[in-house]
Amino acid sequence: GLGVVIHAAVGFDDAKDALAFYGVYHRDVRNQLVHFFGVPGILWSMIIFMTHLKVPFMGGTTYGLLLTLFYLVFYLYTDQIGGTLYAP
């Protein structure tokens, strides 16, 4: 469930570990291309949708902001240069 996703997201020490994990499950070039372009598109759509949903008891904070911050911190933690270039 969600615990597995969170553990996978923070379980990498650096970009090399993340790419090794990614490589095991995504060896096919077509699969890699779909993920390279598709996942950011899906994430962007989710962020746009979630910016209309406010988090209860957190003022004007939206779920879109929280998702964006999680995504940004994850990629900056994994690789500072790549995370900066890939930030939403």
PDB file of C-alpha atoms in Angstrom, residues 9-80:
ATOM      1  CA  ALA A   9      10.451   6.986  -2.389  1.00  0.00           C
ATOM      2  CA  VAL A  10      12.812   7.643   0.513  1.00  0.00           C
ATOM      3  CA  GLY A  11      14.792   4.388   0.412  1.00  0.00           C
ATOM      4  CA  PHE A  12      17.364   5.562  -2.140  1.00  0.00           C
ATOM      5  CA  ASP A  13      20.687   7.025  -1.097  1.00  0.00           C
ATOM      6  CA  ASP A  14      21.331   8.731  -4.417  1.00  0.00           C
ATOM      7  CA  ALA A  15      20.404   8.821  -8.091  1.00  0.00           C
ATOM      8  CA  LYS A  16      22.509   5.730  -8.792  1.00  0.00           C
ATOM      9  CA  ASP A  17      20.417   3.631  -6.381  1.00  0.00           C
ATOM     10  CA  ALA A  18      17.168   5.026  -7.757  1.00  0.00           C
ATOM     11  CA  LEU A  19      18.189   4.303 -11.346  1.00  0.00           C
ATOM     12  CA  ALA A  20      19.318   0.778 -10.442  1.00  0.00           C
ATOM     13  CA  PHE A  21      15.908   0.091  -8.900  1.00  0.00           C
ATOM     14  CA  TYR A  22      14.199   1.666 -11.905  1.00  0.00           C
ATOM     15  CA  GLY A  23      16.334  -0.351 -14.322  1.00  0.00           C
ATOM     16  CA  VAL A  24      15.354  -3.685 -12.829  1.00  0.00           C
ATOM     17  CA  TYR A  25      11.669  -3.068 -13.561  1.00  0.00           C
ATOM     18  CA  HIS A  26      11.989  -1.058 -16.767  1.00  0.00           C
ATOM     19  CA  ARG A  27      14.410  -2.769 -19.138  1.00  0.00           C
ATOM     20  CA  ASP A  28      12.363  -2.316 -22.300  1.00  0.00           C
ATOM     21  CA  VAL A  29      13.173   0.939 -24.168  1.00  0.00           C
ATOM     22  CA  ARG A  30       9.503   1.548 -25.039  1.00  0.00           C
ATOM     23  CA  ASN A  31       8.568   1.181 -21.383  1.00  0.00           C
ATOM     24  CA  GLN A  32      11.298   3.647 -20.412  1.00  0.00           C
ATOM     25  CA  LEU A  33      10.061   6.224 -22.921  1.00  0.00           C
ATOM     26  CA  VAL A  34       6.465   5.869 -21.794  1.00  0.00           C
ATOM     27  CA  HIS A  35       7.540   6.377 -18.188  1.00  0.00           C
ATOM     28  CA  PHE A  36       9.899   9.261 -18.990  1.00  0.00           C
ATOM     29  CA  PHE A  37       7.149  11.244 -20.709  1.00  0.00           C
ATOM     30  CA  GLY A  38       3.982   9.701 -19.266  1.00  0.00           C
ATOM     31  CA  VAL A  39       4.681   9.822 -15.539  1.00  0.00           C
ATOM     32  CA  PRO A  40       5.455  13.576 -15.469  1.00  0.00           C
ATOM     33  CA  GLY A  41       2.317  14.214 -17.556  1.00  0.00           C
ATOM     34  CA  ILE A  42       0.170  12.197 -15.178  1.00  0.00           C
ATOM     35  CA  LEU A  43       1.769  13.857 -12.164  1.00  0.00           C
ATOM     36  CA  TRP A  44       1.248  17.312 -13.659  1.00  0.00           C
ATOM     37  CA  SER A  45      -2.433  16.506 -14.245  1.00  0.00           C
ATOM     38  CA  MET A  46      -2.782  15.291 -10.650  1.00  0.00           C
ATOM     39  CA  ILE A  47      -1.138  18.451  -9.318  1.00  0.00           C
ATOM     40  CA  ILE A  48      -3.479  20.686 -11.337  1.00  0.00           C
ATOM     41  CA  PHE A  49      -6.534  18.740 -10.131  1.00  0.00           C
ATOM     42  CA  MET A  50      -5.353  18.688  -6.526  1.00  0.00           C
ATOM     43  CA  THR A  51      -4.731  22.451  -6.410  1.00  0.00           C
ATOM     44  CA  HIS A  52      -8.535  22.774  -6.188  1.00  0.00           C
ATOM     45  CA  LEU A  53      -8.685  20.596  -3.043  1.00  0.00           C
ATOM     46  CA  LYS A  54      -7.846  22.361   0.204  1.00  0.00           C
ATOM     47  CA  VAL A  55      -6.341  20.457   3.113  1.00  0.00           C
ATOM     48  CA  PRO A  56      -8.657  20.728   6.138  1.00  0.00           C
ATOM     49  CA  PHE A  57      -7.317  22.785   9.032  1.00  0.00           C
ATOM     50  CA  MET A  58      -4.288  24.023   7.063  1.00  0.00           C
ATOM     51  CA  GLY A  59      -5.528  27.403   5.850  1.00  0.00           C
ATOM     52  CA  GLY A  60      -5.181  27.818   2.104  1.00  0.00           C
ATOM     53  CA  THR A  61      -2.817  24.880   1.659  1.00  0.00           C
ATOM     54  CA  THR A  62      -3.885  22.512  -1.120  1.00  0.00           C
ATOM     55  CA  TYR A  63      -3.135  18.877  -1.759  1.00  0.00           C
ATOM     56  CA  GLY A  64      -1.506  19.997  -5.014  1.00  0.00           C
ATOM     57  CA  LEU A  65       1.028  22.038  -3.055  1.00  0.00           C
ATOM     58  CA  LEU A  66       1.805  19.090  -0.774  1.00  0.00           C
ATOM     59  CA  LEU A  67       2.229  16.733  -3.744  1.00  0.00           C
ATOM     60  CA  THR A  68       4.489  19.251  -5.496  1.00  0.00           C
ATOM     61  CA  LEU A  69       6.643  19.691  -2.394  1.00  0.00           C
ATOM     62  CA  PHE A  70       6.941  15.912  -1.893  1.00  0.00           C
ATOM     63  CA  TYR A  71       7.888  15.435  -5.561  1.00  0.00           C
ATOM     64  CA  LEU A  72      10.407  18.288  -5.463  1.00  0.00           C
ATOM     65  CA  VAL A  73      12.052  17.136  -2.223  1.00  0.00           C
ATOM     66  CA  PHE A  74      12.244  13.531  -3.490  1.00  0.00           C
ATOM     67  CA  TYR A  75      14.021  14.506  -6.717  1.00  0.00           C
ATOM     68  CA  LEU A  76      16.300  17.038  -5.035  1.00  0.00           C
ATOM     69  CA  TYR A  77      17.244  14.391  -2.459  1.00  0.00           C
ATOM     70  CA  THR A  78      17.903  11.846  -5.191  1.00  0.00           C
ATOM     71  CA  ASP A  79      19.907  14.178  -7.448  1.00  0.00           C
ATOM     72  CA  GLN A  80      20.274  17.929  -6.904  1.00  0.00           C
TER      73      GLN A  80
END
